[in-house]
Backbone as a printed PyTorch tensor [residue, N CA C, xyz], in Angstrom:
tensor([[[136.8480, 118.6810,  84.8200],
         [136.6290, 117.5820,  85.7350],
         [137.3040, 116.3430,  85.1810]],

        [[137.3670, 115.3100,  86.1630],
         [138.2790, 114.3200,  85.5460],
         [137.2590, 113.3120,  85.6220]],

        [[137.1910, 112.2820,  84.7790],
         [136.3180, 111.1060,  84.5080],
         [136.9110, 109.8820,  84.3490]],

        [[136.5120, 108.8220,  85.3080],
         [136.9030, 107.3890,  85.0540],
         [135.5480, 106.8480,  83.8110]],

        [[136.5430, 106.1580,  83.0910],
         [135.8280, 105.7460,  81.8250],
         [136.0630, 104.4980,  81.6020]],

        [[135.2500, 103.6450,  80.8090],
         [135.3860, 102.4750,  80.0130],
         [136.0080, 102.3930,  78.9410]],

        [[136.8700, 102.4060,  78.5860],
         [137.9380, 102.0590,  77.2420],
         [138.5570, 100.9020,  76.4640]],

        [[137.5850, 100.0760,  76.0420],
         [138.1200,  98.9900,  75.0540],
         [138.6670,  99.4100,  73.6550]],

        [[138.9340, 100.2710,  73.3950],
         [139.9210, 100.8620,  72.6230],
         [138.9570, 100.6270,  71.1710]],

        [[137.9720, 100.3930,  71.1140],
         [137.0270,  99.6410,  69.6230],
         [136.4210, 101.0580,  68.9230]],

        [[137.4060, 101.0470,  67.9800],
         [137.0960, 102.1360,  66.8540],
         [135.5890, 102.6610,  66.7260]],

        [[135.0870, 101.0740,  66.2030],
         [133.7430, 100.9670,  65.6790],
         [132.7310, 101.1320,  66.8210]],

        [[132.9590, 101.6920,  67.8760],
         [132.2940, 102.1720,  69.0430],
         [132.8730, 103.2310,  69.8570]],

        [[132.7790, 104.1370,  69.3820],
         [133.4470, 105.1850,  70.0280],
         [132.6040, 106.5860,  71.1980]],

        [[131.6550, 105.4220,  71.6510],
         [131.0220, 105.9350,  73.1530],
         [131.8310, 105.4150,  74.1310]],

        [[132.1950, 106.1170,  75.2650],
         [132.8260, 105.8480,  76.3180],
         [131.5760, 105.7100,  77.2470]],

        [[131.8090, 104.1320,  78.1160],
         [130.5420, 104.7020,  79.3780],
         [131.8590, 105.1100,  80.4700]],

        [[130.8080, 106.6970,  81.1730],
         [131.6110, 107.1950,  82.4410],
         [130.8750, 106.4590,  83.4250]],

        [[132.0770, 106.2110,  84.1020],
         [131.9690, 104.9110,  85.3900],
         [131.4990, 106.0920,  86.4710]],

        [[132.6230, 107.1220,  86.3230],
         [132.1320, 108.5490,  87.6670],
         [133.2740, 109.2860,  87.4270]],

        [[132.6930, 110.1160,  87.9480],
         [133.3070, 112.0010,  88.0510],
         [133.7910, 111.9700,  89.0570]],

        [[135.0740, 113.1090,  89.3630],
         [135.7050, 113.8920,  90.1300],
         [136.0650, 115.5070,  89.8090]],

        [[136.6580, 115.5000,  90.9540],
         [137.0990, 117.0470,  90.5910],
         [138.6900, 117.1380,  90.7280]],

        [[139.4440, 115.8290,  90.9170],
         [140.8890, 116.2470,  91.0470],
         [141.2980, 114.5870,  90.1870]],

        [[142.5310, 114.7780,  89.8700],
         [143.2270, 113.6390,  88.8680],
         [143.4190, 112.4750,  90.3590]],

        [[143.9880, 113.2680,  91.5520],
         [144.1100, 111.9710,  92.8010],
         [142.9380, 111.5430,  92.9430]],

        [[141.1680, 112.1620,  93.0260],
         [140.4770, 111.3670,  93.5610],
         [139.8820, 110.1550,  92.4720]],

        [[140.3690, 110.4720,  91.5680],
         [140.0330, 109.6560,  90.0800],
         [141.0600, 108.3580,  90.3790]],

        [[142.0500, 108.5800,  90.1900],
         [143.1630, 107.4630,  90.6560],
         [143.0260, 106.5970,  91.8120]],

        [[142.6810, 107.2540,  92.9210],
         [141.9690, 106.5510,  94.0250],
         [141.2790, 105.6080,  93.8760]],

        [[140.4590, 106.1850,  92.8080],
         [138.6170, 105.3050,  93.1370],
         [139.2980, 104.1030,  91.7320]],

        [[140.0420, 104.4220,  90.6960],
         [140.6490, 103.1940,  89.9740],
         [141.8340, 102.3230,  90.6490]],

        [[142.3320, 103.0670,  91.7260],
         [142.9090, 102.1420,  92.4680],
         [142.4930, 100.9200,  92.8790]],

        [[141.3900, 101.8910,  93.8340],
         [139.7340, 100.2920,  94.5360],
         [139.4090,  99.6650,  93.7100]],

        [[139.1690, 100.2590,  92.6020],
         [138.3300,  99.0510,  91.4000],
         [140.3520,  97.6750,  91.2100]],

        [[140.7720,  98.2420,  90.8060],
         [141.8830,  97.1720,  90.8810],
         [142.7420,  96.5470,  92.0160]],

        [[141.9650,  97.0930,  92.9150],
         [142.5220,  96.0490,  94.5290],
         [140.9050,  94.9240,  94.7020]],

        [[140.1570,  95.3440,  94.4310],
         [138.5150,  94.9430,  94.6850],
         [138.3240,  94.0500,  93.5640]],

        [[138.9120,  93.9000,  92.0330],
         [138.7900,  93.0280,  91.1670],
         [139.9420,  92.0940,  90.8780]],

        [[140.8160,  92.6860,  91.6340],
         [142.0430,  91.4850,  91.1320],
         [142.3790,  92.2540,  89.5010]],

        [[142.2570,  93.1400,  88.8400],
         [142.5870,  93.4830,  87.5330],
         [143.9510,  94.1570,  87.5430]],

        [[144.9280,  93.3180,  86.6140],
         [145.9530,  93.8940,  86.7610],
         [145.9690,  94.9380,  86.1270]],

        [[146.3390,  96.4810,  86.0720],
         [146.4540,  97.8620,  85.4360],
         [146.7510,  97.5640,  84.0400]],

        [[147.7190,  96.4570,  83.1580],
         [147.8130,  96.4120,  81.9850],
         [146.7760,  95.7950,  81.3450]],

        [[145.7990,  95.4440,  82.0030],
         [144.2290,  94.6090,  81.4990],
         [143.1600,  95.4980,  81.5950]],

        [[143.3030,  96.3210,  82.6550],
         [142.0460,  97.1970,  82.9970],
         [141.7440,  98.1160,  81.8020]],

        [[140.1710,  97.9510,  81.4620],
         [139.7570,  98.9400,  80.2830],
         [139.0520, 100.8080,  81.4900]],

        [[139.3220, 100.9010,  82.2810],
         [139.3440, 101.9360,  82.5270],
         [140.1160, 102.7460,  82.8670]],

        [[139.8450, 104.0480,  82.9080],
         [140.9220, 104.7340,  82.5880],
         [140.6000, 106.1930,  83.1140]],

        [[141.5240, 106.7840,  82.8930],
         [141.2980, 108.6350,  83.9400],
         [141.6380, 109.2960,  82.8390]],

        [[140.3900, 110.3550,  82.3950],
         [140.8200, 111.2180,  81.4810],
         [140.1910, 112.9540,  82.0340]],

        [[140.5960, 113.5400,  81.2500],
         [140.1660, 114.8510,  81.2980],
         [139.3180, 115.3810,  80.9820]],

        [[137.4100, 116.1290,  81.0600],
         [137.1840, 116.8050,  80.2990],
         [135.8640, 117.8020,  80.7400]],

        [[135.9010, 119.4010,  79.8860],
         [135.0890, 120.1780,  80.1350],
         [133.6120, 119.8960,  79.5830]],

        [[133.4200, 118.4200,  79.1270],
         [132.0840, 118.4620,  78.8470],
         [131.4430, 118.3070,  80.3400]],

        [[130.1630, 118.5960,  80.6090],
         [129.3060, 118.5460,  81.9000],
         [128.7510, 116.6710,  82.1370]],

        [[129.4460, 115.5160,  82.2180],
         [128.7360, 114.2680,  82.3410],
         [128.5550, 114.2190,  83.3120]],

        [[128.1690, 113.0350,  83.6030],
         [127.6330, 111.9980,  85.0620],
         [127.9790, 110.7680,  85.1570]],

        [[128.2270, 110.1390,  86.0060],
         [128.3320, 108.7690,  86.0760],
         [127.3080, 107.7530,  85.5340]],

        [[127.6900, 107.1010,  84.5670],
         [126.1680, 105.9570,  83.8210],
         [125.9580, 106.7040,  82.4930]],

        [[126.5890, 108.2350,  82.2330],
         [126.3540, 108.4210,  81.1120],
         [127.4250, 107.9900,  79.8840]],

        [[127.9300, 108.8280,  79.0170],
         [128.6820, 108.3070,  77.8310],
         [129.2130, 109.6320,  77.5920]],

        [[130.3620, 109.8330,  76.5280],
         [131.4000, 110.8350,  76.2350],
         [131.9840, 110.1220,  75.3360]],

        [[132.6110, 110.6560,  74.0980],
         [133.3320, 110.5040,  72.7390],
         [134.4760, 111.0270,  72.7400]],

        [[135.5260, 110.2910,  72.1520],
         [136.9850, 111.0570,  72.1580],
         [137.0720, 111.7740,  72.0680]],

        [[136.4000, 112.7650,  71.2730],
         [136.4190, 114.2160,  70.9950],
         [136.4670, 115.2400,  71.9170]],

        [[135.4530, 114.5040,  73.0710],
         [135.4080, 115.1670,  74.3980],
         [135.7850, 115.2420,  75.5790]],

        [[137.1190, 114.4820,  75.6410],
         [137.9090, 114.2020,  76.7590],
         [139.6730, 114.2190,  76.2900]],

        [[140.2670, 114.5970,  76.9890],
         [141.8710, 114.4300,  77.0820],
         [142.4440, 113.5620,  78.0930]],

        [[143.7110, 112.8070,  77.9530],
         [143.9770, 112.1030,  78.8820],
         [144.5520, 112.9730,  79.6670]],

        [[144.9930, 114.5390,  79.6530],
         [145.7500, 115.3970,  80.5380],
         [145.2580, 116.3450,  79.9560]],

        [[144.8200, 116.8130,  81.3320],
         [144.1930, 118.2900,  81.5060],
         [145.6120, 119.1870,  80.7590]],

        [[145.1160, 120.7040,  80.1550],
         [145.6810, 121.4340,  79.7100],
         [146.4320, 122.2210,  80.7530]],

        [[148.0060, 121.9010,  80.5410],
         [148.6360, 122.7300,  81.4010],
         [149.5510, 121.8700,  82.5990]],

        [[149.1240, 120.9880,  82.7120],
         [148.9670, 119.8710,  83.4000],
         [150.0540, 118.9060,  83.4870]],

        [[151.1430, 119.0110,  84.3710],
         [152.1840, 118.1070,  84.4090],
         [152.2630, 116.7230,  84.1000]],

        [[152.7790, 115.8520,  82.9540],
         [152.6480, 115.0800,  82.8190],
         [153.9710, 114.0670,  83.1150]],

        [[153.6140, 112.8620,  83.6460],
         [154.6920, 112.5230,  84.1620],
         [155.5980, 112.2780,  83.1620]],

        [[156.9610, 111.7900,  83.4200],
         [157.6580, 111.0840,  82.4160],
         [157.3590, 110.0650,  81.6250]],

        [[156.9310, 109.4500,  82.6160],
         [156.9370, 107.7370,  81.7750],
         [155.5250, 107.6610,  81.0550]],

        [[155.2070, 108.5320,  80.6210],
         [153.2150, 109.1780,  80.2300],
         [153.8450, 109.7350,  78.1880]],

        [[155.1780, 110.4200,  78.9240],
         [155.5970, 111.0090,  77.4610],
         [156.1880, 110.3440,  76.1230]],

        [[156.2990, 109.2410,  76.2660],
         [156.9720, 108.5290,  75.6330],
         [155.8890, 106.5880,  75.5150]],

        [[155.9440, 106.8290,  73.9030],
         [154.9980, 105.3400,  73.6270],
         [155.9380, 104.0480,  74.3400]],

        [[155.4440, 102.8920,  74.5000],
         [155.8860, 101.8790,  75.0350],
         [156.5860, 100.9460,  73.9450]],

        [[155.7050, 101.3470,  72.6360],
         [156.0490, 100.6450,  71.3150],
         [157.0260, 101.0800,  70.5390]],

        [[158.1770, 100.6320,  69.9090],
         [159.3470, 100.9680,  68.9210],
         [159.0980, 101.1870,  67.6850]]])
């Protein structure tokens, strides 16, 4: 399943709260679409994020890096996904 998450990137806290579940990578993207047409947040500010994972959560609960991927296994990843932004 795919999960929109909270991600401030803070080491020293490494609970994710899940915002909500899906079952496909589009309806995940969708619903972070609305959150950034509905907040004014530009995508390079937004701490949420679409990841991958076979643990069983819920929305309001929490998940650890350990337990999520940003791309499902197998899973076409785009180009501009493969390559860091940083030199």
């Amino acid at each position: 399943m795919y999960a929109l998450i909270f991600d401030d990137h803070d080491l020293e806290h490494p609970l994710k709260r899940v915002v909500s579940v899906h079952p496909t990578r589009t309806d995940a993207e969708g619903v972070l679409a609305e959150h950034w047409k509905t907040h004014g947040e530009h995508w390079e500010q937004c701490n949420l994020r679409v990841v991958w994972t076979e643990v069983n959560v819920a929305a309001d609960g929490s998940i650890t890096p350990g337990q999520f991927e940003n791309w499902r296994p197998g899973e076409p990843i785009p180009e501009g996904e493969l390559h860091s932004d940083e030199d």
